[in-house]
mmCIF file with all atom_site columns, C-alpha atoms in Angstrom:
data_model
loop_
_atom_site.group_PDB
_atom_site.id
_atom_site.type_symbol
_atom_site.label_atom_id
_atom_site.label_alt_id
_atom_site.label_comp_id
_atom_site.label_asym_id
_atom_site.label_entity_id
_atom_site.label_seq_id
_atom_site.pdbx_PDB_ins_code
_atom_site.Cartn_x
_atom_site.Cartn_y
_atom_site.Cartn_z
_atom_site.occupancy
_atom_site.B_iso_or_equiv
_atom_site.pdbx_formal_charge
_atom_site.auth_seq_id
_atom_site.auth_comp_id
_atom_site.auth_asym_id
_atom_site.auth_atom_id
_atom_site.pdbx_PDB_model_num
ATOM 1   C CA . UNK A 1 1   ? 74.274  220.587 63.765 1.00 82.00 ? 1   UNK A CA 1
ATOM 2   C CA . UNK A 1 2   ? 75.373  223.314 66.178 1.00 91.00 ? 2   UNK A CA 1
ATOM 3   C CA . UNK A 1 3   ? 74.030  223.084 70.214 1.00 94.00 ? 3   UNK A CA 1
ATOM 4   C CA . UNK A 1 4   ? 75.058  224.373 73.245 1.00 95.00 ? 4   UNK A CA 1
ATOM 5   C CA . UNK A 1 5   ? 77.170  222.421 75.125 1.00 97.00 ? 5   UNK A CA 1
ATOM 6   C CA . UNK A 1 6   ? 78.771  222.476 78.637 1.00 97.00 ? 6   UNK A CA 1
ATOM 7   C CA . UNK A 1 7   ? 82.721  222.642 78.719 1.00 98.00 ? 7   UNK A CA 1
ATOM 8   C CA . UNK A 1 8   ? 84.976  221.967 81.810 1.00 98.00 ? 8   UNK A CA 1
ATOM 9   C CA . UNK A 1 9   ? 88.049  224.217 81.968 1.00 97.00 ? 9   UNK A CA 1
ATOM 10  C CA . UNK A 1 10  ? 90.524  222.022 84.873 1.00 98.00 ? 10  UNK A CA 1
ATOM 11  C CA . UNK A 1 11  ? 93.039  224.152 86.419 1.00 96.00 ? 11  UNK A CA 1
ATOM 12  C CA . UNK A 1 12  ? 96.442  221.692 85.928 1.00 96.00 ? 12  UNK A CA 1
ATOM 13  C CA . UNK A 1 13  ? 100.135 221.819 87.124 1.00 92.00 ? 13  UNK A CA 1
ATOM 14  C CA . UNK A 1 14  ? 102.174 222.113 84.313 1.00 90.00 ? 14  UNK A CA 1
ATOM 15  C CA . UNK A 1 15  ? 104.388 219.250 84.808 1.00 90.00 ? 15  UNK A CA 1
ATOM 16  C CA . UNK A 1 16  ? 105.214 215.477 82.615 1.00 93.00 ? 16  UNK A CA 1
ATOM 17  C CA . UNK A 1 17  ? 101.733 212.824 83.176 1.00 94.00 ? 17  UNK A CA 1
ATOM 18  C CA . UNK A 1 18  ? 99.326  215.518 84.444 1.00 93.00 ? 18  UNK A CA 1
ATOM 19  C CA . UNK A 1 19  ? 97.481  215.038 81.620 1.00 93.00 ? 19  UNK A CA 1
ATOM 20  C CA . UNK A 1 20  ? 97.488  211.181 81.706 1.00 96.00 ? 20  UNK A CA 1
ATOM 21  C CA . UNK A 1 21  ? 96.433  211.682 85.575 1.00 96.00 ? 21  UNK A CA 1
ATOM 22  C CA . UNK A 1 22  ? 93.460  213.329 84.390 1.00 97.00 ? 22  UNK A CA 1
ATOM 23  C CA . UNK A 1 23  ? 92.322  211.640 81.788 1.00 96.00 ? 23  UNK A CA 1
ATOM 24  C CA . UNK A 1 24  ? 92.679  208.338 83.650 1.00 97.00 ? 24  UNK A CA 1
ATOM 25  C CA . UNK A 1 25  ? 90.811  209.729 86.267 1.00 97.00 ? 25  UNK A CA 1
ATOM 26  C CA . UNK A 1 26  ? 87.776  210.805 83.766 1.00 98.00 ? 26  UNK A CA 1
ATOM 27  C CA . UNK A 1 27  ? 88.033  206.837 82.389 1.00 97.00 ? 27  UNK A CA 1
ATOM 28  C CA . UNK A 1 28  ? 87.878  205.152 85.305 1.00 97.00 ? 28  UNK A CA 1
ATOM 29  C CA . UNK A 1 29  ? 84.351  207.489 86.037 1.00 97.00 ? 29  UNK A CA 1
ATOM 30  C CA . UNK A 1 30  ? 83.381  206.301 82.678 1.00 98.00 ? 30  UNK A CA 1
ATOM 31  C CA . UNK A 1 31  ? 83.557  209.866 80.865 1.00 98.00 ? 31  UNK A CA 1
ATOM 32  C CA . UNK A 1 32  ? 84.119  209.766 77.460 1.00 97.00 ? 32  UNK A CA 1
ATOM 33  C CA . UNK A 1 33  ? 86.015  212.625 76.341 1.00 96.00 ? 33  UNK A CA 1
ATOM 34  C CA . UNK A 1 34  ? 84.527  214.483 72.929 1.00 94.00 ? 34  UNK A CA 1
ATOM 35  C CA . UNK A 1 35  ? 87.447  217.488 72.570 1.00 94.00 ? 35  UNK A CA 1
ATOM 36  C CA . UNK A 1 36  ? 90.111  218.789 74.573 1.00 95.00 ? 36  UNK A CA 1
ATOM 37  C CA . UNK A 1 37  ? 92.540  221.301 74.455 1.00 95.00 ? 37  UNK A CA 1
ATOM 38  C CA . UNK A 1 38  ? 95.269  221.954 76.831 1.00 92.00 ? 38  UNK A CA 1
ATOM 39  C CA . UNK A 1 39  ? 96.108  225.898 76.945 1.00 89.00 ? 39  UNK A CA 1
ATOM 40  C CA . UNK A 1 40  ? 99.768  225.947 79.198 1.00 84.00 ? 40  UNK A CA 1
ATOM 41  C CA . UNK A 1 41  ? 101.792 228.785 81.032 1.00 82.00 ? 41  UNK A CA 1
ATOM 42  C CA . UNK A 1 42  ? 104.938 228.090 82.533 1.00 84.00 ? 42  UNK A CA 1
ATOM 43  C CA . UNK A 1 43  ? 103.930 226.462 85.876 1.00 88.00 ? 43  UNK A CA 1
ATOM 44  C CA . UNK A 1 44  ? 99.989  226.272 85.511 1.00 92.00 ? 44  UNK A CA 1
ATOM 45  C CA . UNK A 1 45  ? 97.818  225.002 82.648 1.00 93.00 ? 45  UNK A CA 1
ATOM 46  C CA . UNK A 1 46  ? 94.236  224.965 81.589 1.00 95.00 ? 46  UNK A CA 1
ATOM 47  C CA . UNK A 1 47  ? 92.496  221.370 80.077 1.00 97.00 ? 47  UNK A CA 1
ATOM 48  C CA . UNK A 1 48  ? 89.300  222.307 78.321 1.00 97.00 ? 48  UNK A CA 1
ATOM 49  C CA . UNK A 1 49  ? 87.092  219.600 77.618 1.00 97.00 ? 49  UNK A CA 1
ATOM 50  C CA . UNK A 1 50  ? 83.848  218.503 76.541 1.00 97.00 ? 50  UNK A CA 1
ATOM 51  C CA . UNK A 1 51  ? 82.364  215.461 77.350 1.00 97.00 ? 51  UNK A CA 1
ATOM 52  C CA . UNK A 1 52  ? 79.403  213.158 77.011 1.00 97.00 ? 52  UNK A CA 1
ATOM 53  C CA . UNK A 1 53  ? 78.710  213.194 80.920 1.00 98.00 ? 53  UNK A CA 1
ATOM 54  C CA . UNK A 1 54  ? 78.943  216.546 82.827 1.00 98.00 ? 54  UNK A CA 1
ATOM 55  C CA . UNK A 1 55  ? 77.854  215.279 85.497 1.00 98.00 ? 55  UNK A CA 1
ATOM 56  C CA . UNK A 1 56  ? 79.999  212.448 86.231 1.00 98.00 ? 56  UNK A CA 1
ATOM 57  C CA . UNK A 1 57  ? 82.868  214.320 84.754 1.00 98.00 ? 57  UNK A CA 1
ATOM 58  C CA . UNK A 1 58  ? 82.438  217.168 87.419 1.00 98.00 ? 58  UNK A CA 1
ATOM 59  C CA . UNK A 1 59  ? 82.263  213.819 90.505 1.00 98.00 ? 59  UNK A CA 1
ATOM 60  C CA . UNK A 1 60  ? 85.398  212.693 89.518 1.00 97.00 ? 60  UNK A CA 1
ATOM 61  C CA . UNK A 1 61  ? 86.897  215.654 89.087 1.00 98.00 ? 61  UNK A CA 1
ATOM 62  C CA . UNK A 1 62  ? 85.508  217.366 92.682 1.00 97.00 ? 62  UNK A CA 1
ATOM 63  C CA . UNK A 1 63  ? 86.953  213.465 94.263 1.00 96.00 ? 63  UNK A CA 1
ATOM 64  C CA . UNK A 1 64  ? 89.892  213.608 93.153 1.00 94.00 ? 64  UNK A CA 1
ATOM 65  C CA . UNK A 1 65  ? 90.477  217.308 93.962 1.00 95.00 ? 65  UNK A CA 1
ATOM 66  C CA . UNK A 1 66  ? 90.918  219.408 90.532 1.00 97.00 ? 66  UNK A CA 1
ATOM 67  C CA . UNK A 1 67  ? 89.523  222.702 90.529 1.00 97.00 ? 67  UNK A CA 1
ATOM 68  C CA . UNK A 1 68  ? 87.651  223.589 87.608 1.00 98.00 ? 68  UNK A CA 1
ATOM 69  C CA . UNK A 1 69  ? 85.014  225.697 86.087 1.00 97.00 ? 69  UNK A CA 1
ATOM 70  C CA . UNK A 1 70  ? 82.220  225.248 83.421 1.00 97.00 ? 70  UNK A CA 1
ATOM 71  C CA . UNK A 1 71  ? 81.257  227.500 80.658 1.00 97.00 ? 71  UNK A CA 1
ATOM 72  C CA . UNK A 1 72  ? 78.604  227.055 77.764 1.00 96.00 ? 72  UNK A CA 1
ATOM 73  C CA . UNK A 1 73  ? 80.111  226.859 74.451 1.00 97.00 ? 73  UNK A CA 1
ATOM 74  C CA . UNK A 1 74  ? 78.764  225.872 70.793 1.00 97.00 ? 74  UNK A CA 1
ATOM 75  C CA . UNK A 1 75  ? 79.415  222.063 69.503 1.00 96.00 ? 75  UNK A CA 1
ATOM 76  C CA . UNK A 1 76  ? 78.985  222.417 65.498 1.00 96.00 ? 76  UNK A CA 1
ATOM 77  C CA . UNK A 1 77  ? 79.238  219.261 62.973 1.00 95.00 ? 77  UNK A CA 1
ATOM 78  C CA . UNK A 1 78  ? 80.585  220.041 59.948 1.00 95.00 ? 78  UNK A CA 1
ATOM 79  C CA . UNK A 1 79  ? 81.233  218.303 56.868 1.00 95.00 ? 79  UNK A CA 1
ATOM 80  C CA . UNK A 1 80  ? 85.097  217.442 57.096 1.00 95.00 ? 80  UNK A CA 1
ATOM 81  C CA . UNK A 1 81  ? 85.760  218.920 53.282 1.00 96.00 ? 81  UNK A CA 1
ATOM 82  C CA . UNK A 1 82  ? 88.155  221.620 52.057 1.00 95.00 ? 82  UNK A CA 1
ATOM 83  C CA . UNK A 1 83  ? 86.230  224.952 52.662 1.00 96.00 ? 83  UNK A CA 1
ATOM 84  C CA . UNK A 1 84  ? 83.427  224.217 55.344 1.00 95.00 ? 84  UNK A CA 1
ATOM 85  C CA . UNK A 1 85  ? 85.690  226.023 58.383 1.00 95.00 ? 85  UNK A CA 1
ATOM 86  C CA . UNK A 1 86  ? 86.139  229.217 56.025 1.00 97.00 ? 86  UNK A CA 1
ATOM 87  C CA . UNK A 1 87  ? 82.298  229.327 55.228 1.00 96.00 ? 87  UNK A CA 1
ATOM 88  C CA . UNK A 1 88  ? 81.415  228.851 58.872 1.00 96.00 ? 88  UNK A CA 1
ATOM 89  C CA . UNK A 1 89  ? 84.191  231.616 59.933 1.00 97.00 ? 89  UNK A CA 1
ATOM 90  C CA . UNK A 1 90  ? 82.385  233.876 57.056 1.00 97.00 ? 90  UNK A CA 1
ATOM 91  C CA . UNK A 1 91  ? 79.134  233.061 58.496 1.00 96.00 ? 91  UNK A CA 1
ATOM 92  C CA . UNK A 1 92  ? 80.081  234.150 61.961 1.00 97.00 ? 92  UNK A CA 1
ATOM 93  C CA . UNK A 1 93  ? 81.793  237.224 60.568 1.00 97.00 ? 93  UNK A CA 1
ATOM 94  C CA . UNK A 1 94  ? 79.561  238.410 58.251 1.00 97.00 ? 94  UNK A CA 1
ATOM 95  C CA . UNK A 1 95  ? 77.215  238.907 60.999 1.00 97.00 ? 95  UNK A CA 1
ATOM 96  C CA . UNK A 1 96  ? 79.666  240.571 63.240 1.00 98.00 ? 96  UNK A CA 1
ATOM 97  C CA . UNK A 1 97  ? 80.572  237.642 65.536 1.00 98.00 ? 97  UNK A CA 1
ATOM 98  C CA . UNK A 1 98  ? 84.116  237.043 66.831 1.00 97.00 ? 98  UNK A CA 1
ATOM 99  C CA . UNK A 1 99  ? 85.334  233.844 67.382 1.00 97.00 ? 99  UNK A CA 1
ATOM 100 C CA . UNK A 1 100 ? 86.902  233.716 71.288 1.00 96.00 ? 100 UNK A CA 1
ATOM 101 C CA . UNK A 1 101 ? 88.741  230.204 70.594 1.00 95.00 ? 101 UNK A CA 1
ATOM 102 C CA . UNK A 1 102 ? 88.104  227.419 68.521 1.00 96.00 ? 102 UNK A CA 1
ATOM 103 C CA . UNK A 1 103 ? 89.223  223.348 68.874 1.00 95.00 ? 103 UNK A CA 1
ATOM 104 C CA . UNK A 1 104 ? 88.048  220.404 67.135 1.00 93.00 ? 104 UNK A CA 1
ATOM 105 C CA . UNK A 1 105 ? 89.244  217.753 64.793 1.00 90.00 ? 105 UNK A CA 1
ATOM 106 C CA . UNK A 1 106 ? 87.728  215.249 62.040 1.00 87.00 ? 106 UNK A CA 1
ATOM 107 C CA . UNK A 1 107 ? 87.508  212.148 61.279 1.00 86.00 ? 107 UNK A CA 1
ATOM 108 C CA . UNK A 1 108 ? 85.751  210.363 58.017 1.00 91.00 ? 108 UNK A CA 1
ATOM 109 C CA . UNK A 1 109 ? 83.169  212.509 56.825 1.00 95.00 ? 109 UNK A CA 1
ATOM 110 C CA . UNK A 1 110 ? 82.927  214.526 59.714 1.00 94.00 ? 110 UNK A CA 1
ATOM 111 C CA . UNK A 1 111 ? 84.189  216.969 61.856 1.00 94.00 ? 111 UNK A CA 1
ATOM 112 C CA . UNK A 1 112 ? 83.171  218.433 65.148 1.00 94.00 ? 112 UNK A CA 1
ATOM 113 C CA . UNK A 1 113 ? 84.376  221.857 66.539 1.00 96.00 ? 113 UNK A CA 1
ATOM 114 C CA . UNK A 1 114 ? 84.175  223.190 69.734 1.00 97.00 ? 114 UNK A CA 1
ATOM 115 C CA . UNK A 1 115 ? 83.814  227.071 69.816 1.00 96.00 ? 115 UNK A CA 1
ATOM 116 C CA . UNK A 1 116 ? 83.240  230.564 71.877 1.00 97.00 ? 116 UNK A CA 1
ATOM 117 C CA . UNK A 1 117 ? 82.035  233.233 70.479 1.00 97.00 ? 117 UNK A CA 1
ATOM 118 C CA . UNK A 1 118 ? 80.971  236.809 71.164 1.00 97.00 ? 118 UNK A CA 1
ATOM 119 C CA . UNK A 1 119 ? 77.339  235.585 70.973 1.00 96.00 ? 119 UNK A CA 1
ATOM 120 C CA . UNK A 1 120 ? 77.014  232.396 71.333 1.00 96.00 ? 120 UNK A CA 1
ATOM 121 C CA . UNK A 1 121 ? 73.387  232.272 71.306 1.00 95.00 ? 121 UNK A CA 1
ATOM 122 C CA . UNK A 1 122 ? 73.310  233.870 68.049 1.00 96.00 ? 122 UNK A CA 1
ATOM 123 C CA . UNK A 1 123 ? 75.794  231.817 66.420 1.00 97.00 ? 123 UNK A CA 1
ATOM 124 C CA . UNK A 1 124 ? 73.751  228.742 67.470 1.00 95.00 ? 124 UNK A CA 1
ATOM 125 C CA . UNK A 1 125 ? 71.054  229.615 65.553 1.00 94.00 ? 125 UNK A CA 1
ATOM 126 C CA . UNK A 1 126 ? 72.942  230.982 62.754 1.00 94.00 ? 126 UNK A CA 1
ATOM 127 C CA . UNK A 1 127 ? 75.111  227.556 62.323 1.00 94.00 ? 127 UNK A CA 1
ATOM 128 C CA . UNK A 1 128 ? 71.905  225.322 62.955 1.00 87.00 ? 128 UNK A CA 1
#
């Protein structure tokens, strides 16, 4: 499985319990969280996520007075077994794509990463 899906990129102060604020925030809207990655710089940091309401992630977010911004990236299931990332990298590169960044994790037979690409819309249909 590989599909387009919307990410949140919140704009965070790089401090101790941001994260929990955030995250606490997103639970008590109900917002399951799918993948994050926190990308830091010495004062300011950068929480991507992907979750399974946009929508009511982007209401809590706007209430409680985050800044943010949304970007289309590629979800893509995977078998979690030795090998699958390197054939999907090969995939990609064999047909000239770069991979931008790249986050996931698995769990049981199954592994979901989140990814940005040089064409996205390309590697969507080439990892479907």
């Amino acid at each position: 499985m590989a599909e387009m899906v919307k990410q949140l990129s919140v704009f965070v102060q790089n401090k101790v319990g941001t994260l929990q604020e955030l995250c606490t925030q997103l639970g008590r809207a109900g917002v399951n969280v799918l993948g994050t990655l926190l990308v830091d710089e010495r004062d300011w940091g950068v929480v991507r996520l992907v979750v399974d309401d946009v929508a009511k992630a982007k209401t809590a977010l706007q209430n409680t007075g985050y800044v943010f911004g949304e970007s289309e990236v590629l979800a893509v299931e995977l078998d979690n077994t030795p090998g699958t990332l390197a054939d999907m990298a090969s995939r990609l590169a064999k047909e000239n794509i770069s991979v931008e960044f790249i986050y996931g994790s698995g769990a049981g037979p199954r592994a979901l990463m989140i990814l940005s690409t040089s064409n996205n819309k390309k590697a969507g249909k080439l990892l479907r």
